[in-house]
Short mmCIF file of C-alpha atoms in Angstrom, two decimals:
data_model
loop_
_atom_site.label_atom_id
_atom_site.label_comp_id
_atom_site.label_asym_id
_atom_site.label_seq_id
_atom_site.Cartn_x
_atom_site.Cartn_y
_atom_site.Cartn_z
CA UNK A 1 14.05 -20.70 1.44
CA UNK A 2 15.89 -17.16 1.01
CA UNK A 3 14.27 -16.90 -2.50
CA UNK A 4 17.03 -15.34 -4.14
CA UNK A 5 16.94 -16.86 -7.41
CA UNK A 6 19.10 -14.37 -9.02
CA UNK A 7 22.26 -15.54 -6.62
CA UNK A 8 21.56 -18.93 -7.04
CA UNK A 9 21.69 -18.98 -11.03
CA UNK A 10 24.85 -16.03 -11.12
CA UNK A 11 26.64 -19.05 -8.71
CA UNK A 12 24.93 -22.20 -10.43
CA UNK A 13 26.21 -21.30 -13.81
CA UNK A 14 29.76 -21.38 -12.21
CA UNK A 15 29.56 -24.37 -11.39
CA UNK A 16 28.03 -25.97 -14.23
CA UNK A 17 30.69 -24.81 -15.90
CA UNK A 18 33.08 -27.02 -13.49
CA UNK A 19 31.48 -30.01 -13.40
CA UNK A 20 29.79 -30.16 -16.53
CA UNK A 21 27.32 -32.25 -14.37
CA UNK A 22 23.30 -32.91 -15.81
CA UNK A 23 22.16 -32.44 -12.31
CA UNK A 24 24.07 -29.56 -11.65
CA UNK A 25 22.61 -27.99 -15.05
CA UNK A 26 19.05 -29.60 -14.40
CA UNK A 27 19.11 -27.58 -11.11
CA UNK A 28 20.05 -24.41 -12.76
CA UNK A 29 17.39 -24.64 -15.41
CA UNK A 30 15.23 -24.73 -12.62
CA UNK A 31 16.06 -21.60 -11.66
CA UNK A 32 16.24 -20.38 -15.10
CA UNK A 33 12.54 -21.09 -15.12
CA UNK A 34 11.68 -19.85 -11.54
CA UNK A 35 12.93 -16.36 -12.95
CA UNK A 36 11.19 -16.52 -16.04
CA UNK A 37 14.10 -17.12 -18.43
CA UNK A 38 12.19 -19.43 -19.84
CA UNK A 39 14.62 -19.87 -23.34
CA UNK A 40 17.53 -19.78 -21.36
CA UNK A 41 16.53 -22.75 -19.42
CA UNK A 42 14.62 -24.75 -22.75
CA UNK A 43 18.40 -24.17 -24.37
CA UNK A 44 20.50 -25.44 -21.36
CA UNK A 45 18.03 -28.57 -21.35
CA UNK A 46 18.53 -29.05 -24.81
CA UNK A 47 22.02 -29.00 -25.81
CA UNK A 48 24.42 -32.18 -25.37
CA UNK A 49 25.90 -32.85 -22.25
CA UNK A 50 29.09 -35.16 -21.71
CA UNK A 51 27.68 -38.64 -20.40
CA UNK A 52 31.48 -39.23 -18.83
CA UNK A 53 31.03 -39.13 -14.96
CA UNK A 54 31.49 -35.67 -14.14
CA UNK A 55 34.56 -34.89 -11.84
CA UNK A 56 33.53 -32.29 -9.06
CA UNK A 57 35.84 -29.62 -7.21
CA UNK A 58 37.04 -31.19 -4.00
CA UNK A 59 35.44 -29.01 -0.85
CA UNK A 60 35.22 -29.19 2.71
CA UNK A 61 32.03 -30.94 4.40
CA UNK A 62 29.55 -28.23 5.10
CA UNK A 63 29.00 -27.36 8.28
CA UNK A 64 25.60 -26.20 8.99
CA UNK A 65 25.56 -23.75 6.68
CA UNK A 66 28.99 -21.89 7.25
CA UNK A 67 31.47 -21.93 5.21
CA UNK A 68 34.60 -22.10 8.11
CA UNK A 69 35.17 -24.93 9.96
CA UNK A 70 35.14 -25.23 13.94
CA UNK A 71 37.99 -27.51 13.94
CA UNK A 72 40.96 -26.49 16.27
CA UNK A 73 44.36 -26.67 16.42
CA UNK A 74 46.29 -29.36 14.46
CA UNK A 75 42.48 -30.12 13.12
CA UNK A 76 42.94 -26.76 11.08
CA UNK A 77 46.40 -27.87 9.42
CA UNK A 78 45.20 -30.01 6.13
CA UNK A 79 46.69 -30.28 2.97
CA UNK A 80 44.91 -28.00 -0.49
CA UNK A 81 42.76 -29.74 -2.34
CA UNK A 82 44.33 -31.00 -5.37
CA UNK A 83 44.14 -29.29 -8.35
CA UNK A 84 40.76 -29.53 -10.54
CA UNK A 85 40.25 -32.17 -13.20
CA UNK A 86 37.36 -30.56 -15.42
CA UNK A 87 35.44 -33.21 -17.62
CA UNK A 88 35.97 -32.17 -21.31
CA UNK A 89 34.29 -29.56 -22.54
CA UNK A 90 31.75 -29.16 -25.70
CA UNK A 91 33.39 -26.65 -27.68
CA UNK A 92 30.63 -24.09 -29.46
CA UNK A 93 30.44 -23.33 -32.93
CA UNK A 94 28.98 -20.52 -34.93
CA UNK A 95 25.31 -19.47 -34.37
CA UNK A 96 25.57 -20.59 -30.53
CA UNK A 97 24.87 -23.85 -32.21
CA UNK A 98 27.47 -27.10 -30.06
CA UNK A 99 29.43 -28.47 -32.19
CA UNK A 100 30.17 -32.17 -30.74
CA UNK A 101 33.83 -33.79 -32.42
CA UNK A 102 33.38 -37.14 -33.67
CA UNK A 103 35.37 -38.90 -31.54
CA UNK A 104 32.98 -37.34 -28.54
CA UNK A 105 29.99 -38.02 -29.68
CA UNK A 106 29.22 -41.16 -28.27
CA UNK A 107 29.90 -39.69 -25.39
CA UNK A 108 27.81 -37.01 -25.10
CA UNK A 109 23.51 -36.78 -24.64
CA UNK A 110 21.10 -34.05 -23.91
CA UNK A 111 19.14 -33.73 -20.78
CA UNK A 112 15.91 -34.58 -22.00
CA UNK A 113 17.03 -37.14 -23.74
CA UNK A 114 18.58 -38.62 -19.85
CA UNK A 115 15.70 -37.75 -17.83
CA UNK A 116 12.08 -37.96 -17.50
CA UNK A 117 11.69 -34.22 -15.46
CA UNK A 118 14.41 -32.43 -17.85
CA UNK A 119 11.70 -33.62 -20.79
CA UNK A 120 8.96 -31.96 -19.04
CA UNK A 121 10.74 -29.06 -17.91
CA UNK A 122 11.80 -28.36 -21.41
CA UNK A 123 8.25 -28.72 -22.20
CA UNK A 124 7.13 -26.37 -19.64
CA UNK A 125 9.56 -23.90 -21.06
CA UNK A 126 7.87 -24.30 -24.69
CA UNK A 127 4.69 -23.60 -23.23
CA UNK A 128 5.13 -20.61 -21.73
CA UNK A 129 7.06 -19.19 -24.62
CA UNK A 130 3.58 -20.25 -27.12
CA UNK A 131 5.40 -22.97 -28.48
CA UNK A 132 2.47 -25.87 -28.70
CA UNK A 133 3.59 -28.01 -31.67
CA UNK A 134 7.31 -28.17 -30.40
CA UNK A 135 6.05 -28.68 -26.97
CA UNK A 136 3.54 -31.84 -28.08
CA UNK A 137 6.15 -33.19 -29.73
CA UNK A 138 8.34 -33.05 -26.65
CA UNK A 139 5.96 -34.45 -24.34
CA UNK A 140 4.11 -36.65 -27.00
CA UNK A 141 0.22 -36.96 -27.61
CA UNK A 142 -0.37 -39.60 -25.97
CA UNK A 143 1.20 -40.93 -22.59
CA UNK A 144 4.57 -43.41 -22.91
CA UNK A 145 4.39 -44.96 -20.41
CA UNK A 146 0.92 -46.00 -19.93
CA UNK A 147 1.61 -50.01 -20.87
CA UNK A 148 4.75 -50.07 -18.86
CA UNK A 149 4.75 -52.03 -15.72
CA UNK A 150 5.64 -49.52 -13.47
CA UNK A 151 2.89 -47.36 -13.99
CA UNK A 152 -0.98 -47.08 -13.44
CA UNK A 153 -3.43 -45.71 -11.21
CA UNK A 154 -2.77 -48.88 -8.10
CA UNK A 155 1.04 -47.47 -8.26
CA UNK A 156 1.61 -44.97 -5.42
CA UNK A 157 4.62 -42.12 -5.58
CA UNK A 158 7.51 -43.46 -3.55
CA UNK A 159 8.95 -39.65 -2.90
CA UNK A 160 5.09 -38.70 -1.48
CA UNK A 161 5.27 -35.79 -4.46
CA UNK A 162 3.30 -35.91 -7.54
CA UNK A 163 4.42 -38.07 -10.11
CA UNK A 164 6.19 -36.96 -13.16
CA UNK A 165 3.90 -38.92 -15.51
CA UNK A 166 0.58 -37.20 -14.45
CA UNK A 167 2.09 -33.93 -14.20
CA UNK A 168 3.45 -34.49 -18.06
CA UNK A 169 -0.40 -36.19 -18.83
CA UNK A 170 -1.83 -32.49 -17.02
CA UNK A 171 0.43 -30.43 -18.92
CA UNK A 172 -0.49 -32.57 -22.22
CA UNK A 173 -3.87 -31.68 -21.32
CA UNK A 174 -3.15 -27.63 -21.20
CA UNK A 175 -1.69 -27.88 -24.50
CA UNK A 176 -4.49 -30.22 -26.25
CA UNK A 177 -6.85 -27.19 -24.91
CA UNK A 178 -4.35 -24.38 -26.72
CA UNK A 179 -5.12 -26.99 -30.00
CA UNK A 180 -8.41 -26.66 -29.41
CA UNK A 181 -8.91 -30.36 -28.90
CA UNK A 182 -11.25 -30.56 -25.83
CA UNK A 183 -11.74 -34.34 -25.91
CA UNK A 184 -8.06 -35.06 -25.71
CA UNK A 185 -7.73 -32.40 -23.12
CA UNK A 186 -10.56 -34.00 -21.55
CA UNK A 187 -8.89 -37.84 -21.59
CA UNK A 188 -5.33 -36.32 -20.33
CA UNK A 189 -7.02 -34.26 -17.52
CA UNK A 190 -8.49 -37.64 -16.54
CA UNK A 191 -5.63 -39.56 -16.76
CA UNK A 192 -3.38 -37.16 -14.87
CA UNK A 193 -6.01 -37.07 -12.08
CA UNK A 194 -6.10 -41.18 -11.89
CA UNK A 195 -2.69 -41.62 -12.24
CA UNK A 196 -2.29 -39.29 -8.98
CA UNK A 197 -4.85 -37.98 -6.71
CA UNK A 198 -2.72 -35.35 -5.29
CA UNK A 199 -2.36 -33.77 -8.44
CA UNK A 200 -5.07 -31.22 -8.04
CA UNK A 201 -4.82 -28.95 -11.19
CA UNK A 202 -6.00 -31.27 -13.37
CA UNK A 203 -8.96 -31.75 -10.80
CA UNK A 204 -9.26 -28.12 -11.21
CA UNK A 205 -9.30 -28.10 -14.91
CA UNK A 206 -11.98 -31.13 -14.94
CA UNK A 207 -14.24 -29.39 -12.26
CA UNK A 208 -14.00 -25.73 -13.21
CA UNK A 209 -14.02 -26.40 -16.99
CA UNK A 210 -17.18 -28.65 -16.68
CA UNK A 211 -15.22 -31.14 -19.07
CA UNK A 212 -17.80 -34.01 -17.80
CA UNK A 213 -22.00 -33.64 -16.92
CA UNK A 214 -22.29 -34.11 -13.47
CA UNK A 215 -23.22 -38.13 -13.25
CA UNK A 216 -19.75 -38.36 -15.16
CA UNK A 217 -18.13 -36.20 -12.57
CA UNK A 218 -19.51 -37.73 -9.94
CA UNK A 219 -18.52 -41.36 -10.83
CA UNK A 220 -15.33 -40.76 -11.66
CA UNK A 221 -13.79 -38.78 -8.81
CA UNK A 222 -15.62 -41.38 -6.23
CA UNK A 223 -14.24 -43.90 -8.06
CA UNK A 224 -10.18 -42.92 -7.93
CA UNK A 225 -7.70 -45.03 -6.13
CA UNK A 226 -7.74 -43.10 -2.88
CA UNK A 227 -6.56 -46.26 -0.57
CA UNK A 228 -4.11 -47.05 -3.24
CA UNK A 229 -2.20 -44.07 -3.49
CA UNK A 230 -2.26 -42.32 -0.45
CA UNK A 231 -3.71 -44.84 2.46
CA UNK A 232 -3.31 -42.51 5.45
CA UNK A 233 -5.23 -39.36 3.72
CA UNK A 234 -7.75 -41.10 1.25
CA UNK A 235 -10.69 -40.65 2.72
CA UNK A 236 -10.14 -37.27 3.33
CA UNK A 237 -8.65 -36.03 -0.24
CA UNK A 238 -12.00 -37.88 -1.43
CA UNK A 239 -14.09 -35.90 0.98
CA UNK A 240 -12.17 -32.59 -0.41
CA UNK A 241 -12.65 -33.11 -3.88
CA UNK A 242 -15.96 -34.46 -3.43
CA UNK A 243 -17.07 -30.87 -1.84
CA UNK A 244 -15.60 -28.83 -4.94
CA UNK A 245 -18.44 -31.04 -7.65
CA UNK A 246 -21.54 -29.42 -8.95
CA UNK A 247 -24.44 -29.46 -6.09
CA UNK A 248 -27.46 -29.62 -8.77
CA UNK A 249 -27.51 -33.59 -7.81
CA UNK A 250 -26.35 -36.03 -4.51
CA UNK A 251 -27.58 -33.11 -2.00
CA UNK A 252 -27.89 -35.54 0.88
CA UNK A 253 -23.97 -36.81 0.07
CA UNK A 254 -22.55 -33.09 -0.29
CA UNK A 255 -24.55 -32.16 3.11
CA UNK A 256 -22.45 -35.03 4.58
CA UNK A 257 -19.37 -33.83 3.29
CA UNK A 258 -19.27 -30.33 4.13
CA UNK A 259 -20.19 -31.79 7.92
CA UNK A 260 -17.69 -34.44 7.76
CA UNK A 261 -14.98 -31.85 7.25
CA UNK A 262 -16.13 -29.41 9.59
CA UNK A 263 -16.76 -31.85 12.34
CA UNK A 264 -13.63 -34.63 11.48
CA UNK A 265 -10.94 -32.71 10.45
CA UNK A 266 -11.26 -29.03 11.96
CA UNK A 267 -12.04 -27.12 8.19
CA UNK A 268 -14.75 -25.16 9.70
CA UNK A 269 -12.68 -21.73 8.83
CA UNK A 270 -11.10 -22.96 5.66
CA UNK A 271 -11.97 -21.13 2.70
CA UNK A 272 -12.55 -23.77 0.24
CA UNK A 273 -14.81 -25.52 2.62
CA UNK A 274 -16.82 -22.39 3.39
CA UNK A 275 -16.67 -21.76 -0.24
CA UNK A 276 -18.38 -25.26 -0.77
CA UNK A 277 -20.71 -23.97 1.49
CA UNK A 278 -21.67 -20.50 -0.44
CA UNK A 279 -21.77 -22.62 -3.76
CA UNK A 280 -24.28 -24.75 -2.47
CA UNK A 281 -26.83 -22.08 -1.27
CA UNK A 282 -25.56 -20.07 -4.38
CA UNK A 283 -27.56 -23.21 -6.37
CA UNK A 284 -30.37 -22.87 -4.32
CA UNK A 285 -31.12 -18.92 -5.17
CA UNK A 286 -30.07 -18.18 -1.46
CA UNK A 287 -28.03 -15.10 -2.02
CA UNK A 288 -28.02 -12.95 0.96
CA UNK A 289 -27.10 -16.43 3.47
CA UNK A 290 -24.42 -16.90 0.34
CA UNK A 291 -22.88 -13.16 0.83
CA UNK A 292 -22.67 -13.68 4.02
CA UNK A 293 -20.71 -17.03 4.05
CA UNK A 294 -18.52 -15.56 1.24
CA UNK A 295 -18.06 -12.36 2.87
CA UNK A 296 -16.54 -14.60 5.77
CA UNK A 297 -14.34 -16.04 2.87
CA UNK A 298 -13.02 -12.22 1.53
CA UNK A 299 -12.59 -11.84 5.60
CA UNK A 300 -9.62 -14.51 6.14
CA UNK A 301 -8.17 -14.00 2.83
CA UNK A 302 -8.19 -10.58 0.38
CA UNK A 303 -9.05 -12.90 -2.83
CA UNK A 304 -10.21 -16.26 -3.33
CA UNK A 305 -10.82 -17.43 -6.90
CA UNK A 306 -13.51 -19.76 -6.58
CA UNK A 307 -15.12 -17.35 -4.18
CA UNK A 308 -15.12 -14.36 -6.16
CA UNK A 309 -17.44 -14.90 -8.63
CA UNK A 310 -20.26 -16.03 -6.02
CA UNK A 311 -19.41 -12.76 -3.95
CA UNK A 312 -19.73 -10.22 -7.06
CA UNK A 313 -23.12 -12.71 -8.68
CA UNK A 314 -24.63 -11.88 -5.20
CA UNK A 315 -23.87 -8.23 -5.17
CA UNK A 316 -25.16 -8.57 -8.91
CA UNK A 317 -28.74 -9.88 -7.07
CA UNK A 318 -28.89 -7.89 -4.01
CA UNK A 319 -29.95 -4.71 -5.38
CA UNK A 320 -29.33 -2.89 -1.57
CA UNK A 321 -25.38 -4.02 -2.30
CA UNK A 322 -24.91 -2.43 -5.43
CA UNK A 323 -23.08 0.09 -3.49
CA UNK A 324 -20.79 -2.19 -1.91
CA UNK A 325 -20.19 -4.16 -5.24
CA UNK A 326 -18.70 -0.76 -6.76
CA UNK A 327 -15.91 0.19 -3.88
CA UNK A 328 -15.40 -3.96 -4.02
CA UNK A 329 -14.69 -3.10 -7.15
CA UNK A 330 -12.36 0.04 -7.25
CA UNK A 331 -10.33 -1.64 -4.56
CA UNK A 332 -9.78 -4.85 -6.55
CA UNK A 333 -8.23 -2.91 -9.48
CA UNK A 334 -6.61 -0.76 -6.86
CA UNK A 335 -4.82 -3.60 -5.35
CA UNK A 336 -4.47 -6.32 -8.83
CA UNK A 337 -5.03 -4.75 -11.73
CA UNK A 338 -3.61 -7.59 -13.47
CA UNK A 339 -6.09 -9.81 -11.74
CA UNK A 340 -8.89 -10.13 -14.45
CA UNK A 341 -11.02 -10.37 -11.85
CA UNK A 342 -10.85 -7.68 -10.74
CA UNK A 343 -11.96 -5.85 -14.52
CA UNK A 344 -14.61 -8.37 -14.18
CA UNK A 345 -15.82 -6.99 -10.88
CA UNK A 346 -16.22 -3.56 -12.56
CA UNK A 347 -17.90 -5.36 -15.60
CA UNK A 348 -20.48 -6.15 -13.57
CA UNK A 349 -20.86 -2.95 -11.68
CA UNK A 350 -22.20 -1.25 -14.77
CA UNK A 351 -24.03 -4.31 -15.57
CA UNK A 352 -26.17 -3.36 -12.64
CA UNK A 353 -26.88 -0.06 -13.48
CA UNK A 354 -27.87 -1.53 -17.28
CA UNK A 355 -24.78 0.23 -18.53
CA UNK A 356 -24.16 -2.38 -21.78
CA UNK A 357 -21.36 -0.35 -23.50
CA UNK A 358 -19.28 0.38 -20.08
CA UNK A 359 -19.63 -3.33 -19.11
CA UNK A 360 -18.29 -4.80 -22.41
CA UNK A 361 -15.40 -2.43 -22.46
CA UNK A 362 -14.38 -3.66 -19.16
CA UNK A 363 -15.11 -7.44 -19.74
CA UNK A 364 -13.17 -6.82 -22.86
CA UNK A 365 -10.20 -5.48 -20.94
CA UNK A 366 -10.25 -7.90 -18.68
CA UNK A 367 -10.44 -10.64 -21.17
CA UNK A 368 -7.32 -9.54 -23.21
CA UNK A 369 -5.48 -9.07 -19.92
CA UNK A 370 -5.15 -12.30 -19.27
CA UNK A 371 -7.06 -14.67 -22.12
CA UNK A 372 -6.37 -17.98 -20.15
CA UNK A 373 -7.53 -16.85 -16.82
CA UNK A 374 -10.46 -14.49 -18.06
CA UNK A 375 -11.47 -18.15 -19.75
CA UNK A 376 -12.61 -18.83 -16.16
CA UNK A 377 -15.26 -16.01 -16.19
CA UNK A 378 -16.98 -16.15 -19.35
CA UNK A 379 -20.28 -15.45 -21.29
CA UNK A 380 -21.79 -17.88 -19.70
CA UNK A 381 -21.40 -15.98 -16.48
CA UNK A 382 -23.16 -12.70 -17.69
CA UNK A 383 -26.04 -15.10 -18.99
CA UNK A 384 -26.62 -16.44 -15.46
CA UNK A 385 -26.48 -13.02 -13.88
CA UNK A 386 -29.20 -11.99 -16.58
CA UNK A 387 -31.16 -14.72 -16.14
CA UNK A 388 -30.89 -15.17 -12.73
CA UNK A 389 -29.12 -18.74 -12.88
CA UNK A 390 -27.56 -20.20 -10.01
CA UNK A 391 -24.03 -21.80 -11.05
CA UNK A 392 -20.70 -22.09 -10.47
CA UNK A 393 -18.26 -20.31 -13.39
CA UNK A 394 -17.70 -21.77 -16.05
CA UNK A 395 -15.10 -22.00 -19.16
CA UNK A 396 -16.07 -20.33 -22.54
CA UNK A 397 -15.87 -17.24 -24.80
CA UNK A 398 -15.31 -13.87 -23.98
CA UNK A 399 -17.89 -12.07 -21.72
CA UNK A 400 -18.44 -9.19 -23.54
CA UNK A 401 -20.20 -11.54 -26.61
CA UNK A 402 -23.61 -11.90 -24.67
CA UNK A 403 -24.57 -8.22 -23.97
CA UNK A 404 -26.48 -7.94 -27.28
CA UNK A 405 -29.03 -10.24 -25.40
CA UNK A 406 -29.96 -7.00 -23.13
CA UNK A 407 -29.53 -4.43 -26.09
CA UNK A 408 -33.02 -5.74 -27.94
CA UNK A 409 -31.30 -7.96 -30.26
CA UNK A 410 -33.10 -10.88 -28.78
CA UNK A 411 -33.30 -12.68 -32.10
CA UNK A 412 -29.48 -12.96 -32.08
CA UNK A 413 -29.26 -14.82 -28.86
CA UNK A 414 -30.18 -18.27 -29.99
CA UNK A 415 -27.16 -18.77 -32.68
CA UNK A 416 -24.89 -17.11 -29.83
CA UNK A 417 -25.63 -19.60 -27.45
CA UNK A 418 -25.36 -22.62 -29.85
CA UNK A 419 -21.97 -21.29 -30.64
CA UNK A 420 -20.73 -21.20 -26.92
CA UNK A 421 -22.71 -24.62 -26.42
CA UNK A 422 -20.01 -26.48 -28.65
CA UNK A 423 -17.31 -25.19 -26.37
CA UNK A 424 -18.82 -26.38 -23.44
CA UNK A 425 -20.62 -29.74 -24.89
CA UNK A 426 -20.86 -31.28 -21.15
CA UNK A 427 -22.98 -27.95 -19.81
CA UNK A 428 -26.60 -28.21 -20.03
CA UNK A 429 -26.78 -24.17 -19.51
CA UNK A 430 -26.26 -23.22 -23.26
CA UNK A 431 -29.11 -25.61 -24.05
CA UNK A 432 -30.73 -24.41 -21.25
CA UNK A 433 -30.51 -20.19 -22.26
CA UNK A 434 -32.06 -21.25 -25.74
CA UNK A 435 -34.77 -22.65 -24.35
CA UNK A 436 -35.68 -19.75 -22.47
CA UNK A 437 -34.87 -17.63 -25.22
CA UNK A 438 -37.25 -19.32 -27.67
CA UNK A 439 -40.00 -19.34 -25.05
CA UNK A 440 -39.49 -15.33 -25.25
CA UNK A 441 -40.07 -15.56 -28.85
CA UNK A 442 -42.80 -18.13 -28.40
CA UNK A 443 -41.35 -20.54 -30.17
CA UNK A 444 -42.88 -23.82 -28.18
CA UNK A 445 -41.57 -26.40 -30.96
CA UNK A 446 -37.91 -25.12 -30.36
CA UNK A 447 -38.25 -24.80 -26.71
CA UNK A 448 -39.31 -27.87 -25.96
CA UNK A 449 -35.98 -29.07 -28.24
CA UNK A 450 -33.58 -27.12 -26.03
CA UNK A 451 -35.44 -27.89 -22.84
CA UNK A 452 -35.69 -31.63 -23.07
CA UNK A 453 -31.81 -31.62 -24.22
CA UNK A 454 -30.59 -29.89 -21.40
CA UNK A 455 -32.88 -31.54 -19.02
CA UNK A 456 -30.69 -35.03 -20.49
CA UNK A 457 -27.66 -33.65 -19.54
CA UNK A 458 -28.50 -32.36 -16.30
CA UNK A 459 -32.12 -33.02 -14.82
CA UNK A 460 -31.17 -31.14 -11.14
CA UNK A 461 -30.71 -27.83 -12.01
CA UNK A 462 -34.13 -25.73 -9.97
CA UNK A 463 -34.02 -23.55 -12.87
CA UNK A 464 -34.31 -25.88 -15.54
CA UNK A 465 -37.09 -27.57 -13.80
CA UNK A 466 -38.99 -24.18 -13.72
CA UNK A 467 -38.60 -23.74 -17.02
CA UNK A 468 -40.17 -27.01 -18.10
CA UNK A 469 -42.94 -26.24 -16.13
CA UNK A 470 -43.89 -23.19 -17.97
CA UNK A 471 -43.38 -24.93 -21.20
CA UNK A 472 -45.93 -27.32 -19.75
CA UNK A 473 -48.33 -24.75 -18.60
CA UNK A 474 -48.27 -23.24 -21.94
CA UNK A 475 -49.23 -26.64 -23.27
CA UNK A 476 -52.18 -26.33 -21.21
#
């Protein structure tokens, strides 16, 4: 509550070193981790532990958070504790390395090797120190305990939290996708997301990475086991979820939705709900009643990542707001310069004024800021802003690689686009940009190719539609 994580591991440590207790050490690894001591915490996990029961300092009950009693008189007059047994202690040998005697060692475990959320702490800890192999091979490659009895998707949480198995299957997923191994990333994602409903980042990494077209999308998060895992709330974390899915298809459904939540459960002010809102008339090339709706957004809160992008792509349009898109901009940097965002914001800015060198310098710098979360505004982004393409962002290459498109090296944007297509092989819009590209160069034959492809993949998108029907009225 008090936050100060600093206090808690300086007097945690003291105590593991009393007890010599696994929970006592899990708990400090935790806050190892909250303070970004991230090998620190991976090495307490690791080493053995004694598996004796521990033997804890004796110590008055507490007392509402004060450390004197309120007892009176004679109350007052008890006998000291006894002295402190410690468990034995695992002696360390050169290198930092333990050093377990043989008569101890059947005695003695490590913490992953005891628990289930030490294993995927550790893991975490790996990850954010760029350690994917040792990680993978800490969590696995493939879920354990997916033919055990006591798990599956009809299996609710008993603690109400998110269980450990789909947060290990999500954080499988983040490191197939530092492997480069999409489909596997794609299967844990999906898995994680079953296996929990509440577990909403790997919702987030399914949705905002486009991993599935949207008929796939669509199926599967209607078809999760709401009633089974959380009864009292399923119809509403459906109706959430369902409001955050593409809106090129099921109009009539997402209409219903957005009114159900508005109307049902008071959400008429939330920004992801309004957000839902903007992406939907986003998709339908409405861009000043968009600005407005995420202007509301940027009014409640300073930044909202999935509102962002719409706010800056409608600056991008509204030619009268290119003003107002460049202090948008200097004040993002001013206040997160860390934020890639906000680099992206400026990106844009001098994408407007047809200033290609500025605006890949500051995609660039944006990009390397933050690789993982610049992922989320990509390429694909600056090829719907020149092409005037209504979508949400997507998950690709680096931004900067598409400018040449604008710098009259048109014949160089075909192989560009095939490249990013294979890194987003569930988003008709690569398909969809060579297809438009090769009606520029009038080539028909390899139009209609790209066209008819990405019209397979996703057959609502306005734009797409259009562009079919100029192929056809070239056909005569």
């Amino acid at each position: 509550m008090q936050h100060l994580y600093e206090t808690a591991a300086f007097w945690g440590d003291k105590i593991v070193s009393w007890t010599n207790d696994p929970n006592d050490a899990f708990w400090l690894a935790q806050t190892y981790f909250m303070t970004h001591q991230y090998s620190r915490a991976e090495r307490l996990l690791t080493r053995p532990f004694s598996t004796a029961p521990p033997k804890r300092p004796l110590s008055p009950p507490p007392t509402n958070g004060h450390l004197f009693s309120s007892a009176k008189g004679k109350e007052r007059e008890q006998d000291p504790p006894p002295p402190l047994t410690l468990s034995p202690r695992l002696p360390m040998g050169p290198g930092a390395m333990v050093e377990v005697p043989e008569e101890m060692q059947e005695r003695v475990s490590r913490l992953v090797d005891m628990s289930v959320a030490c294993r995927y702490l550790a893991a975490q800890c790996q990850v954010r120190q760029g350690n994917w192999a040792e990680a993978t091979e800490m969590l696995g490659e493939a879920n354990p305990f997916r033919d055990s009895g006591r798990s599956g998707p009809s299996i609710p949480n008993v603690d109400g939290g998110i269980k450990v198995e789909a947060s290990m299957c999500h954080l499988r997923g983040i490191l197939m996708l530092k492997l480069n191994r999409g489909d596997q990333a794609k299967e844990c994602f999906m898995e994680a997301l079953a296996l929990d409903v509440k577990c909403y980042d790997a919702f987030e990494q399914l949705v905002t990475g486009e991993m599935m077209t949207p008929d796939e999308e669509w199926e599967f998060v209607q078809g999760l086991s709401y009633k089974q895992q959380t009864p009292q709330d399923a119809e509403f974390v459906q109706l959430i979820y369902t409001s955050r899915l593409r809106k090129y298809k099921h109009a009539a459904e997402h209409a219903l939705t957005r009114q159900r939540l508005v109307d049902e459960y008071g959400l008429g002010d939330n920004p992801d709900v309004l957000c839902s809102f903007a992406d939907a008339l986003y998709a339908n090339f409405r861009w000043a009643d968009c600005f407005v709706i995420t202007s509301r957004i940027l009014g409640l809160v300073s930044i909202h990542n999935s509102t962002m992008p719409l706010h800056i792509a409608c600056m991008f349009h509204l030619s009268h707001l290119h003003s107002k898109l460049f202090i948008l901009a200097h004040e993002m940097v001013d206040q997160e310069p860390e934020n890639p965002m906000s680099w992206y914001a400026v990106g844009v800015w001098y994408l407007s004024g047809g200033k290609w060198t500025q605006a890949r310098q500051y995609f660039r710098s944006g990009f390397f800021l933050d690789e993982p979360a610049f992922f989320l505004v990509d390429a694909i982004v600056i090829a719907k802003l020149l092409l005037w393409t209504p979508d949400s962002v997507l998950r690709g290459s680096p931004l900067h690689i598409l400018l040449p498109l604008k710098e009259n090296t048109i014949m160089q944007s075909p192989p560009i686009l095939l490249a990013l297509g294979c890194s987003l092989g569930t988003s008709h819009l690569p398909l969809m940009f060579v297809g438009m590209e090769n009606i520029m160069l009038s080539n028909h034959v390899l139009a209609d190719e790209a066209l008819n492809a990405a019209n397979s993949m996703c057959d609502g998108d306005p734009l797409l539609v259009n562009e079919m029907g100029v192929m056809a009225y070239n056909h005569g």
